[in-house]
Short mmCIF file of C-alpha atoms in Angstrom, two decimals:
data_model
loop_
_atom_site.label_atom_id
_atom_site.label_comp_id
_atom_site.label_asym_id
_atom_site.label_seq_id
_atom_site.Cartn_x
_atom_site.Cartn_y
_atom_site.Cartn_z
CA UNK I 1 -7.94 46.32 17.96
CA UNK I 2 -5.71 44.42 19.63
CA UNK I 3 -1.87 44.96 19.24
CA UNK I 4 -1.34 41.75 16.95
CA UNK I 5 -4.51 42.87 14.86
CA UNK I 6 -3.40 46.19 14.29
CA UNK I 7 0.59 44.93 13.07
CA UNK I 8 -1.68 42.34 10.97
CA UNK I 9 -3.58 45.16 9.22
CA UNK I 10 -0.23 46.86 9.02
CA UNK I 11 1.48 44.23 7.24
CA UNK I 12 -1.87 43.31 5.19
CA UNK I 13 -1.34 47.21 3.56
CA UNK I 14 2.48 46.82 3.23
CA UNK I 15 1.78 43.47 0.80
CA UNK I 16 -0.83 45.49 -1.18
CA UNK I 17 0.90 48.86 -0.81
CA UNK I 18 3.97 48.70 -2.43
CA UNK I 19 4.89 52.24 -1.79
CA UNK I 20 3.98 52.15 1.94
CA UNK I 21 6.84 52.72 4.48
CA UNK I 22 7.73 49.85 6.49
CA UNK I 23 7.91 49.87 10.31
CA UNK I 24 10.59 51.98 11.87
CA UNK I 25 12.43 49.06 13.95
CA UNK I 26 12.47 46.91 10.36
CA UNK I 27 16.01 47.14 8.57
CA UNK I 28 17.13 45.93 5.27
CA UNK I 29 16.40 41.80 6.07
CA UNK I 30 12.80 43.05 6.51
CA UNK I 31 12.78 45.00 3.45
CA UNK I 32 14.26 41.80 1.90
CA UNK I 33 11.81 39.76 3.60
CA UNK I 34 8.68 41.38 2.48
CA UNK I 35 9.18 41.67 -1.01
CA UNK I 36 9.13 38.06 -1.09
CA UNK I 37 5.61 38.05 0.21
CA UNK I 38 4.65 41.18 -1.97
CA UNK I 39 5.95 39.15 -4.80
CA UNK I 40 3.76 36.04 -3.79
CA UNK I 41 0.88 38.13 -3.38
CA UNK I 42 1.03 39.22 -6.75
CA UNK I 43 2.53 36.48 -8.64
CA UNK I 44 -0.44 34.11 -7.11
CA UNK I 45 -3.19 36.36 -7.94
CA UNK I 46 -1.95 37.22 -11.30
CA UNK I 47 -1.69 33.63 -12.02
CA UNK I 48 -5.36 32.80 -10.91
CA UNK I 49 -6.34 35.22 -13.45
CA UNK I 50 -4.06 33.78 -16.17
CA UNK I 51 -5.63 29.94 -15.41
CA UNK I 52 -9.24 31.25 -15.45
CA UNK I 53 -8.84 33.92 -18.71
CA UNK I 54 -6.47 31.71 -21.06
CA UNK I 55 -8.93 33.19 -24.01
CA UNK I 56 -8.81 36.72 -22.87
CA UNK I 57 -4.66 36.68 -22.44
CA UNK I 58 -4.59 35.15 -26.06
CA UNK I 59 -6.66 37.89 -27.22
CA UNK I 60 -4.99 40.97 -26.01
CA UNK I 61 -1.35 39.43 -25.72
CA UNK I 62 0.68 38.33 -22.49
CA UNK I 63 1.91 42.04 -21.91
CA UNK I 64 -1.49 43.96 -21.98
CA UNK I 65 -3.19 40.73 -20.19
CA UNK I 66 -0.31 40.79 -17.14
CA UNK I 67 -0.76 45.03 -17.42
CA UNK I 68 -4.51 44.69 -16.95
CA UNK I 69 -4.15 41.95 -14.32
CA UNK I 70 -1.82 43.86 -11.91
CA UNK I 71 -4.24 46.85 -12.23
CA UNK I 72 -7.22 44.67 -11.15
CA UNK I 73 -4.69 42.97 -8.02
CA UNK I 74 -4.27 46.68 -7.20
CA UNK I 75 -8.17 47.86 -7.62
CA UNK I 76 -9.59 45.03 -6.51
CA UNK I 77 -7.55 43.11 -3.60
CA UNK I 78 -9.08 39.63 -2.66
CA UNK I 79 -11.22 39.24 0.50
CA UNK I 80 -12.39 36.05 -0.01
CA UNK I 81 -10.80 32.68 1.27
CA UNK I 82 -10.88 31.20 -2.02
CA UNK I 83 -8.23 32.03 -4.99
CA UNK I 84 -10.93 31.02 -7.12
CA UNK I 85 -12.87 34.37 -6.91
CA UNK I 86 -9.87 36.19 -7.69
CA UNK I 87 -11.19 36.82 -11.10
CA UNK I 88 -14.34 38.42 -9.55
CA UNK I 89 -15.20 41.86 -11.27
CA UNK I 90 -12.11 41.43 -14.14
CA UNK I 91 -14.51 41.55 -16.76
CA UNK I 92 -15.65 45.32 -15.24
CA UNK I 93 -11.96 45.40 -14.92
CA UNK I 94 -11.20 44.97 -18.95
CA UNK I 95 -14.03 46.78 -19.69
CA UNK I 96 -12.67 50.01 -18.31
CA UNK I 97 -9.28 49.29 -19.57
CA UNK I 98 -9.94 47.96 -23.26
CA UNK I 99 -13.00 50.31 -23.57
CA UNK I 100 -12.61 50.63 -27.24
CA UNK I 101 -12.28 47.16 -27.39
CA UNK I 102 -15.79 45.84 -25.87
CA UNK I 103 -15.36 42.02 -27.43
CA UNK I 104 -12.63 41.70 -24.34
CA UNK I 105 -14.82 42.77 -21.87
CA UNK I 106 -17.57 39.99 -23.46
CA UNK I 107 -14.90 37.56 -23.33
CA UNK I 108 -13.62 37.83 -20.03
CA UNK I 109 -17.58 37.87 -18.44
CA UNK I 110 -17.90 34.57 -20.61
CA UNK I 111 -14.64 32.55 -19.58
CA UNK I 112 -15.84 33.88 -15.65
CA UNK I 113 -19.33 32.79 -16.08
CA UNK I 114 -18.15 29.46 -17.28
CA UNK I 115 -15.45 29.22 -14.51
CA UNK I 116 -18.50 29.82 -12.22
CA UNK I 117 -20.63 26.79 -13.65
CA UNK I 118 -17.69 24.51 -13.82
CA UNK I 119 -17.88 24.66 -10.09
CA UNK I 120 -21.91 24.89 -9.66
CA UNK I 121 -23.96 22.73 -7.02
CA UNK I 122 -24.65 19.58 -9.15
CA UNK I 123 -28.29 19.38 -10.71
CA UNK I 124 -30.43 17.28 -12.81
CA UNK I 125 -32.05 19.27 -15.43
CA UNK I 126 -35.75 18.85 -15.64
CA UNK I 127 -36.49 16.83 -19.02
CA UNK I 128 -38.93 18.26 -21.77
CA UNK I 129 -40.98 14.93 -21.27
CA UNK I 130 -40.99 15.77 -17.34
CA UNK I 131 -42.13 19.41 -17.85
CA UNK I 132 -44.94 18.16 -20.41
CA UNK I 133 -46.23 15.73 -18.05
CA UNK I 134 -46.73 18.15 -15.47
CA UNK I 135 -48.05 20.99 -17.50
CA UNK I 136 -50.71 18.91 -18.94
CA UNK I 137 -53.03 19.52 -16.59
CA UNK I 138 -52.35 23.57 -16.91
CA UNK I 139 -54.96 26.24 -17.00
CA UNK I 140 -54.19 29.36 -17.88
CA UNK I 141 -53.73 30.78 -15.05
CA UNK I 142 -50.98 27.99 -13.93
CA UNK I 143 -49.01 28.94 -17.29
CA UNK I 144 -49.10 32.90 -16.51
CA UNK I 145 -48.34 32.07 -12.86
CA UNK I 146 -45.42 29.72 -13.56
CA UNK I 147 -41.86 30.16 -12.24
CA UNK I 148 -39.22 28.19 -12.89
CA UNK I 149 -35.59 27.65 -11.50
CA UNK I 150 -32.61 27.30 -13.41
CA UNK I 151 -29.70 24.96 -13.05
CA UNK I 152 -26.98 26.48 -10.66
CA UNK I 153 -24.23 28.71 -12.16
CA UNK I 154 -26.68 29.33 -14.97
CA UNK I 155 -25.90 33.17 -16.22
CA UNK I 156 -26.94 35.27 -18.96
CA UNK I 157 -26.03 38.82 -20.31
CA UNK I 158 -26.20 41.21 -23.32
CA UNK I 159 -23.25 40.51 -25.37
CA UNK I 160 -22.47 42.61 -28.39
CA UNK I 161 -20.05 40.06 -30.27
CA UNK I 162 -20.36 36.49 -31.76
CA UNK I 163 -18.57 35.03 -29.15
CA UNK I 164 -18.77 31.09 -30.38
CA UNK I 165 -16.62 32.91 -33.20
CA UNK I 166 -14.29 34.36 -31.21
CA UNK I 167 -14.12 31.35 -28.92
CA UNK I 168 -12.93 28.97 -31.11
CA UNK I 169 -10.55 31.19 -32.80
CA UNK I 170 -9.09 31.77 -29.60
CA UNK I 171 -8.83 27.73 -29.33
CA UNK I 172 -4.99 26.46 -28.17
CA UNK I 173 -4.23 25.68 -32.21
CA UNK I 174 -6.60 28.10 -33.79
CA UNK I 175 -5.18 30.42 -36.41
CA UNK I 176 -6.10 33.91 -36.91
CA UNK I 177 -8.50 35.64 -34.04
CA UNK I 178 -12.07 36.53 -35.77
CA UNK I 179 -14.33 39.26 -34.12
CA UNK I 180 -17.18 39.96 -35.30
CA UNK I 181 -20.12 41.74 -34.25
CA UNK I 182 -23.88 40.50 -34.08
CA UNK I 183 -26.00 41.84 -36.98
CA UNK I 184 -28.99 41.85 -34.13
CA UNK I 185 -29.19 42.47 -30.32
CA UNK I 186 -27.94 39.33 -28.61
CA UNK I 187 -27.60 37.83 -25.24
CA UNK I 188 -25.03 35.10 -23.99
CA UNK I 189 -26.31 32.22 -22.06
CA UNK I 190 -23.79 30.22 -19.76
CA UNK I 191 -24.63 26.83 -18.19
CA UNK I 192 -23.46 23.58 -17.19
CA UNK I 193 -23.71 20.28 -19.37
CA UNK I 194 -22.90 17.03 -16.99
CA UNK I 195 -19.25 18.49 -16.11
CA UNK I 196 -18.87 20.77 -19.21
CA UNK I 197 -19.66 24.64 -18.85
CA UNK I 198 -21.28 25.71 -22.24
CA UNK I 199 -23.16 28.41 -23.57
CA UNK I 200 -25.25 29.70 -26.67
CA UNK I 201 -25.94 32.82 -27.80
CA UNK I 202 -29.83 33.95 -28.40
CA UNK I 203 -32.01 37.17 -29.08
CA UNK I 204 -31.38 40.13 -26.55
CA UNK I 205 -34.93 39.94 -25.59
CA UNK I 206 -35.03 36.05 -24.76
CA UNK I 207 -32.11 37.25 -22.51
CA UNK I 208 -33.98 39.64 -20.92
CA UNK I 209 -36.89 37.41 -20.44
CA UNK I 210 -34.58 34.94 -18.88
CA UNK I 211 -32.94 37.33 -16.87
CA UNK I 212 -36.36 38.53 -15.23
CA UNK I 213 -37.35 34.79 -14.73
CA UNK I 214 -33.86 33.82 -12.90
CA UNK I 215 -34.99 36.99 -10.71
CA UNK I 216 -38.39 35.47 -9.85
CA UNK I 217 -40.61 36.64 -12.78
CA UNK I 218 -43.64 34.56 -13.94
CA UNK I 219 -44.16 33.07 -17.30
CA UNK I 220 -46.60 35.49 -17.60
CA UNK I 221 -44.74 38.92 -16.34
CA UNK I 222 -41.85 37.82 -18.87
CA UNK I 223 -44.30 37.19 -21.84
CA UNK I 224 -45.39 40.84 -21.29
CA UNK I 225 -42.37 42.16 -21.66
CA UNK I 226 -41.48 39.92 -24.56
CA UNK I 227 -44.88 41.41 -26.28
CA UNK I 228 -43.63 45.04 -25.37
CA UNK I 229 -40.11 44.26 -27.07
CA UNK I 230 -41.42 42.11 -29.95
CA UNK I 231 -44.62 42.99 -30.42
CA UNK I 232 -47.01 40.35 -32.44
CA UNK I 233 -43.95 37.48 -32.36
CA UNK I 234 -43.87 37.59 -28.75
CA UNK I 235 -46.58 34.63 -28.86
CA UNK I 236 -44.09 32.34 -31.02
CA UNK I 237 -40.83 33.89 -29.37
CA UNK I 238 -42.28 32.61 -26.06
CA UNK I 239 -42.74 28.94 -26.51
CA UNK I 240 -39.49 28.83 -28.97
CA UNK I 241 -37.45 29.92 -25.80
CA UNK I 242 -39.44 27.55 -23.39
CA UNK I 243 -38.88 24.88 -25.67
CA UNK I 244 -34.92 25.81 -26.02
CA UNK I 245 -34.51 26.01 -22.22
CA UNK I 246 -36.09 22.78 -21.73
CA UNK I 247 -34.42 21.00 -24.38
CA UNK I 248 -31.18 22.68 -23.66
CA UNK I 249 -31.26 21.47 -19.76
CA UNK I 250 -31.16 25.19 -18.59
CA UNK I 251 -34.23 24.37 -16.32
CA UNK I 252 -33.67 22.67 -13.10
CA UNK I 253 -37.60 22.66 -11.63
CA UNK I 254 -40.94 24.43 -11.55
CA UNK I 255 -40.81 26.28 -8.57
CA UNK H 1 -10.90 15.83 21.29
CA UNK H 2 -10.25 12.95 18.91
CA UNK H 3 -6.43 11.38 19.23
CA UNK H 4 -4.99 10.69 15.56
CA UNK H 5 -3.39 7.29 15.39
CA UNK H 6 -0.10 7.27 13.65
CA UNK H 7 -0.24 6.55 9.58
CA UNK H 8 2.52 4.42 8.16
CA UNK H 9 3.04 5.01 4.64
CA UNK H 10 4.17 7.50 1.60
CA UNK H 11 1.97 9.79 -0.48
CA UNK H 12 2.14 12.37 -3.09
CA UNK H 13 0.22 15.86 -3.09
CA UNK H 14 -2.85 15.32 -5.74
CA UNK H 15 -1.83 17.69 -8.78
CA UNK H 16 -4.35 18.27 -11.82
CA UNK H 17 -1.41 17.33 -13.98
CA UNK H 18 -1.19 13.62 -12.82
CA UNK H 19 -5.29 13.41 -12.58
CA UNK H 20 -5.40 10.72 -15.13
CA UNK H 21 -2.71 8.66 -13.80
CA UNK H 22 -4.58 8.35 -10.57
CA UNK H 23 -8.36 7.72 -12.31
CA UNK H 24 -6.57 5.07 -14.77
CA UNK H 25 -3.90 3.61 -13.25
CA UNK H 26 -2.59 2.24 -9.79
CA UNK H 27 -0.34 4.56 -8.18
CA UNK H 28 2.15 2.78 -5.78
CA UNK H 29 1.47 5.27 -2.73
CA UNK H 30 -0.36 4.74 0.47
CA UNK H 31 -2.11 8.35 0.32
CA UNK H 32 -2.74 11.03 -1.34
CA UNK H 33 -2.90 14.76 0.07
CA UNK H 34 -5.29 17.37 -1.80
CA UNK H 35 -5.06 21.25 -1.30
CA UNK H 36 -8.66 21.25 0.59
CA UNK H 37 -9.63 24.64 -1.04
CA UNK H 38 -9.67 23.35 -4.26
CA UNK H 39 -12.81 21.17 -3.65
CA UNK H 40 -14.52 22.98 -1.07
CA UNK H 41 -16.97 23.86 -4.20
CA UNK H 42 -20.74 23.25 -4.21
CA UNK H 43 -20.32 20.34 -7.54
CA UNK H 44 -18.41 19.56 -10.63
CA UNK H 45 -15.81 17.76 -11.93
CA UNK H 46 -12.95 18.94 -9.22
CA UNK H 47 -15.09 16.92 -6.59
CA UNK H 48 -16.28 14.06 -8.59
CA UNK H 49 -12.45 13.58 -9.24
CA UNK H 50 -11.61 13.61 -5.78
CA UNK H 51 -14.39 10.87 -4.73
CA UNK H 52 -12.64 8.59 -7.25
CA UNK H 53 -9.09 8.91 -6.36
CA UNK H 54 -10.57 8.87 -2.40
CA UNK H 55 -12.13 5.62 -3.89
CA UNK H 56 -8.77 3.95 -4.40
CA UNK H 57 -6.58 6.09 -1.49
CA UNK H 58 -6.61 7.43 1.80
CA UNK H 59 -6.72 11.09 1.63
CA UNK H 60 -5.54 13.79 3.66
CA UNK H 61 -6.79 17.28 3.35
CA UNK H 62 -4.23 20.16 3.25
CA UNK H 63 -5.55 23.90 3.57
CA UNK H 64 -3.90 27.24 3.30
CA UNK H 65 -6.48 29.70 3.98
CA UNK H 66 -7.77 28.64 7.72
CA UNK H 67 -5.98 31.63 9.08
CA UNK H 68 -5.39 30.42 12.37
CA UNK H 69 -2.71 33.18 13.05
CA UNK H 70 -5.01 35.68 12.20
CA UNK H 71 -6.50 38.47 15.11
CA UNK H 72 -9.40 39.47 12.91
CA UNK H 73 -10.92 36.42 13.62
CA UNK H 74 -11.91 33.27 11.43
CA UNK H 75 -14.09 32.84 8.59
CA UNK H 76 -17.24 30.95 9.27
CA UNK H 77 -18.21 30.33 5.59
CA UNK H 78 -14.50 28.62 5.35
CA UNK H 79 -15.48 26.16 8.30
CA UNK H 80 -18.78 24.81 7.42
CA UNK H 81 -17.10 24.38 3.52
CA UNK H 82 -14.27 22.58 5.39
CA UNK H 83 -16.58 20.44 7.58
CA UNK H 84 -19.08 19.65 4.80
CA UNK H 85 -15.85 18.21 2.53
CA UNK H 86 -14.56 16.45 5.16
CA UNK H 87 -17.90 14.62 6.13
CA UNK H 88 -18.05 13.67 1.93
CA UNK H 89 -14.15 12.77 2.09
CA UNK H 90 -13.70 10.97 5.39
CA UNK H 91 -9.82 12.27 5.33
CA UNK H 92 -7.20 10.34 7.25
CA UNK H 93 -6.84 14.00 9.03
CA UNK H 94 -7.42 17.91 8.06
CA UNK H 95 -4.49 20.03 8.14
CA UNK H 96 -3.54 23.72 7.69
CA UNK H 97 -0.62 25.96 8.55
CA UNK H 98 0.77 27.76 11.54
CA UNK H 99 0.40 30.97 9.97
CA UNK H 100 -2.38 33.75 8.99
CA UNK H 101 -3.64 35.01 5.72
CA UNK H 102 -6.63 37.12 6.15
CA UNK H 103 -7.45 40.29 7.82
CA UNK H 104 -11.01 41.56 8.25
CA UNK H 105 -10.48 43.28 5.39
CA UNK H 106 -8.20 41.42 2.73
CA UNK H 107 -7.06 37.89 1.92
CA UNK H 108 -3.42 37.67 1.00
CA UNK H 109 -3.54 33.76 -0.33
CA UNK H 110 -0.09 33.57 1.00
CA UNK H 111 0.88 32.16 4.25
CA UNK H 112 2.28 35.25 5.93
CA UNK H 113 4.35 35.26 9.06
CA UNK H 114 3.35 35.71 12.80
CA UNK H 115 5.11 37.33 15.32
CA UNK H 116 6.27 34.68 17.97
CA UNK H 117 4.66 36.52 20.63
CA UNK H 118 2.96 35.27 23.70
CA UNK H 119 -0.28 37.38 22.32
CA UNK H 120 0.25 35.47 18.81
CA UNK H 121 0.30 32.25 20.98
CA UNK H 122 -3.04 33.05 22.87
CA UNK H 123 -4.43 33.90 19.24
CA UNK H 124 -3.35 30.93 17.56
CA UNK H 125 -4.77 28.55 20.35
CA UNK H 126 -7.94 30.27 20.55
CA UNK H 127 -8.70 29.63 16.82
CA UNK H 128 -7.22 26.51 17.04
CA UNK H 129 -9.51 25.49 19.83
CA UNK H 130 -12.48 27.09 17.73
CA UNK H 131 -11.74 25.24 14.50
CA UNK H 132 -11.38 21.63 16.21
CA UNK H 133 -14.80 22.00 17.33
CA UNK H 134 -15.98 23.48 14.36
CA UNK H 135 -15.01 20.58 12.33
CA UNK H 136 -15.23 18.24 15.30
CA UNK H 137 -11.83 16.20 14.96
CA UNK H 138 -8.00 17.36 16.03
CA UNK H 139 -5.92 18.68 13.29
CA UNK H 140 -2.59 19.01 12.24
CA UNK H 141 -0.63 22.25 12.16
CA UNK H 142 2.24 22.38 9.62
CA UNK H 143 5.38 24.80 10.54
CA UNK H 144 5.60 27.36 7.84
CA UNK H 145 8.91 28.37 5.96
CA UNK H 146 9.19 32.40 6.46
CA UNK H 147 11.29 35.04 5.01
CA UNK H 148 11.16 37.47 7.94
CA UNK H 149 11.26 37.76 11.58
CA UNK H 150 9.82 40.55 14.20
CA UNK H 151 12.00 42.26 16.53
CA UNK H 152 8.86 41.44 19.63
CA UNK H 153 9.44 37.81 19.18
CA UNK H 154 9.49 36.43 22.34
CA UNK H 155 10.33 32.17 22.11
CA UNK H 156 11.91 30.26 18.72
CA UNK H 157 9.20 28.59 16.49
CA UNK H 158 9.81 25.13 18.11
CA UNK H 159 8.87 26.67 21.36
CA UNK H 160 6.09 28.35 19.76
CA UNK H 161 4.90 25.12 18.25
CA UNK H 162 5.44 22.91 21.17
CA UNK H 163 3.13 24.90 23.52
CA UNK H 164 0.62 25.19 20.88
CA UNK H 165 0.17 21.49 20.41
CA UNK H 166 0.59 21.20 24.27
CA UNK H 167 -2.39 24.06 25.26
CA UNK H 168 -4.61 22.94 21.97
CA UNK H 169 -4.23 18.94 21.46
CA UNK H 170 -3.10 19.62 18.21
CA UNK H 171 -1.11 17.48 16.49
CA UNK H 172 1.98 18.40 14.12
CA UNK H 173 2.96 18.16 10.20
CA UNK H 174 6.78 18.84 9.94
CA UNK H 175 7.86 20.24 6.97
CA UNK H 176 11.57 19.44 6.96
CA UNK H 177 11.89 21.59 4.05
CA UNK H 178 10.52 24.30 5.78
CA UNK H 179 12.58 23.97 8.57
CA UNK H 180 15.96 24.15 6.61
CA UNK H 181 14.70 27.33 4.76
CA UNK H 182 14.17 29.30 8.07
CA UNK H 183 16.90 28.23 9.35
CA UNK H 184 18.81 29.52 6.19
CA UNK H 185 17.05 32.88 6.14
CA UNK H 186 16.73 33.03 10.02
CA UNK H 187 20.48 31.82 11.23
CA UNK H 188 19.24 28.83 13.45
CA UNK H 189 20.24 25.08 13.53
CA UNK H 190 17.87 22.79 11.90
CA UNK H 191 18.93 20.28 14.28
CA UNK H 192 17.88 22.54 17.26
CA UNK H 193 14.56 22.73 15.68
CA UNK H 194 14.19 19.06 15.78
CA UNK H 195 15.53 18.86 19.02
CA UNK H 196 13.05 21.21 20.36
CA UNK H 197 9.69 19.77 18.99
CA UNK H 198 7.63 17.28 20.35
CA UNK H 199 7.72 14.57 18.03
CA UNK H 200 5.28 12.67 19.91
CA UNK H 201 2.84 14.86 18.41
CA UNK H 202 3.95 14.52 14.51
CA UNK H 203 1.56 12.99 12.48
CA UNK H 204 3.13 13.98 8.79
CA UNK H 205 6.43 14.60 7.07
CA UNK H 206 6.40 16.95 4.24
CA UNK H 207 9.54 16.87 1.90
CA UNK H 208 9.99 19.62 -0.87
CA UNK H 209 12.59 21.24 -3.28
CA UNK H 210 13.33 25.22 -2.55
CA UNK H 211 15.61 27.61 -4.11
CA UNK H 212 18.70 28.80 -2.78
CA UNK H 213 19.42 32.20 -1.79
CA UNK H 214 21.89 33.69 -4.12
CA UNK H 215 24.15 36.78 -4.07
CA UNK H 216 21.35 39.36 -5.27
CA UNK H 217 18.81 37.82 -3.09
CA UNK H 218 20.18 36.52 0.12
CA UNK H 219 16.54 34.67 1.28
CA UNK H 220 16.05 30.44 0.43
CA UNK H 221 12.61 30.57 -1.06
CA UNK H 222 10.26 27.29 -0.53
CA UNK H 223 9.34 27.16 -4.36
CA UNK H 224 8.27 23.46 -4.25
CA UNK H 225 9.74 23.29 -7.72
CA UNK H 226 12.38 20.62 -7.86
CA UNK H 227 13.29 17.73 -6.65
CA UNK H 228 14.73 17.67 -2.38
CA UNK H 229 17.66 18.50 -1.85
CA UNK H 230 20.52 16.14 -0.04
CA UNK H 231 20.50 18.43 3.42
CA UNK H 232 16.92 18.00 3.45
CA UNK H 233 17.24 14.47 2.85
CA UNK H 234 19.71 14.08 5.77
CA UNK H 235 17.27 16.44 7.93
CA UNK H 236 14.33 14.14 6.47
CA UNK H 237 16.35 11.02 8.26
CA UNK H 238 17.35 12.36 11.77
CA UNK H 239 13.87 13.38 11.85
CA UNK H 240 12.10 10.32 10.84
CA UNK H 241 14.61 8.36 13.47
CA UNK H 242 13.09 10.79 16.12
CA UNK H 243 9.14 10.15 15.09
CA UNK H 244 8.72 6.92 14.54
CA UNK H 245 6.76 5.66 11.34
CA UNK H 246 4.50 8.34 10.23
CA UNK H 247 2.82 9.14 7.10
CA UNK H 248 5.78 11.03 4.45
CA UNK H 249 4.90 12.99 1.34
CA UNK H 250 6.62 14.77 -1.23
CA UNK H 251 5.18 17.93 -2.40
CA UNK H 252 5.18 19.56 -5.80
CA UNK H 253 3.32 22.41 -7.02
CA UNK H 254 5.51 23.91 -10.15
CA UNK H 255 7.45 22.45 -12.74
CA UNK H 256 5.59 19.11 -11.84
CA UNK H 257 7.55 16.44 -13.73
CA UNK H 258 5.92 13.13 -14.77
CA UNK H 259 4.31 10.93 -12.11
CA UNK H 260 7.14 8.34 -12.57
CA UNK H 261 9.85 10.80 -11.19
CA UNK H 262 7.78 11.49 -8.04
CA UNK H 263 7.48 7.75 -7.24
CA UNK H 264 11.09 7.39 -7.67
CA UNK H 265 11.61 10.24 -5.36
CA UNK H 266 9.37 8.91 -2.83
CA UNK H 267 11.05 5.42 -2.96
CA UNK H 268 14.13 7.78 -1.14
CA UNK H 269 11.76 8.63 1.62
CA UNK H 270 10.56 4.63 1.82
CA UNK H 271 14.51 3.76 1.94
CA UNK H 272 15.78 6.36 4.27
CA UNK H 273 12.46 5.41 6.88
CA UNK H 274 13.68 1.60 6.31
CA UNK H 275 16.97 2.17 6.33
CA UNK H 276 16.68 3.60 10.21
CA UNK H 277 14.14 1.25 10.99
CA UNK H 278 10.75 3.23 11.62
CA UNK H 279 9.04 1.62 9.11
CA UNK H 280 9.46 -2.11 7.51
CA UNK H 281 10.26 -1.96 4.05
#
């Protein structure tokens, strides 16, 4: 490592670790200077988190959020060139810090997924009509081996809470925060409709089927899993979920 | 490397608060400067807005994360994305700062100061050569404001910038407020700074407000959260008289007022430049 590279690594460590001793040839003026840089570093990252997790901040309150954000900045110092990714892993941080309030991690995940969907690659969803036209000639084997590519930015995760209710109760002009658990196991799907990130809650089995197909599983493999989970209702559920994915505009194309 | 011709005009930084003004109305600016990184995304609303603004105004791509002062190398993904954006937007030019922001492990997301040494100059020049090659165009680099200097410094910042421009063929973005802020913090003369720069390489001037030092905090901070102060205006008049007609803009990143206030502030730059004869009113 060159002399400059070593000095920059030490400077960066001083920025990240406020208790780190400064170089021996630095005086009070340097100490005052590095304090400005440390403050800039911290405030830029905390501000980025506040901007990406507005509703999470409203849910836990400003002070708790500020502590969580400061903790995240220390435990997840950024490595990417873009400040846009400062919130990566913040939902996990919330899961650890608010372990008794699991709705916080659910909501933070949702806000982060919507943030990523907001700037995902533009793509036209495949319409139900176009899909049906292509599927008109499908034989049984074609259905079993069907693979789909989903819209860029689409994400799914199992969630325990009614995020639609929580989301709307945390709007800027909303009143009391409403927290409710789903009666059945559920998953939340996030994607972008035009320029607007949106989400819906679905049955957990559908969430797992979607996750599997996003990872490259065929429709046949996803249906096999549904049969294991949902039993006789699987056939109906398989049709319902595929129609939903198409009608909601989640599918980009047949792979 | 291609040359960059001077562009005569007065502009503003595009900030989210003013999106509607730029999209729905006719804003009297000659160009708009945007923070490149905000638009180095795959798709979505930000890029659509930038393209609509670009249809109305020339755009400058101004970056904060290139890190040409880093001795830990450059980020190739960054350059691929910036080049793609530049090809899409066709900016007047692409600029960044004389600073470093990254090591191989971390990114500060702040413009960190460089020791003004021959070793650092070599690193910066190599990185700028790479940057201009990767983007296929000459760039502008801005003098940063700084809050500390290094015991190992071997030259002044203006000597560093002059050598950098000479060796790489890059151009300069002269931030007059940054000159003032650093002069306050490090005790040099702002006029000496201007005297020492190769003004024929300056293609753009930035103006901004700062937070003055206090008894408790003896450091002036480049906050971009208020109007340009009179001393900086005087320095601007001195600078524009030396550069001749170049692009001038006001940066405001915090405490952002209604657009009309920034337009009025920009008029002061027009008046000063016209009074000097650098640019016809």
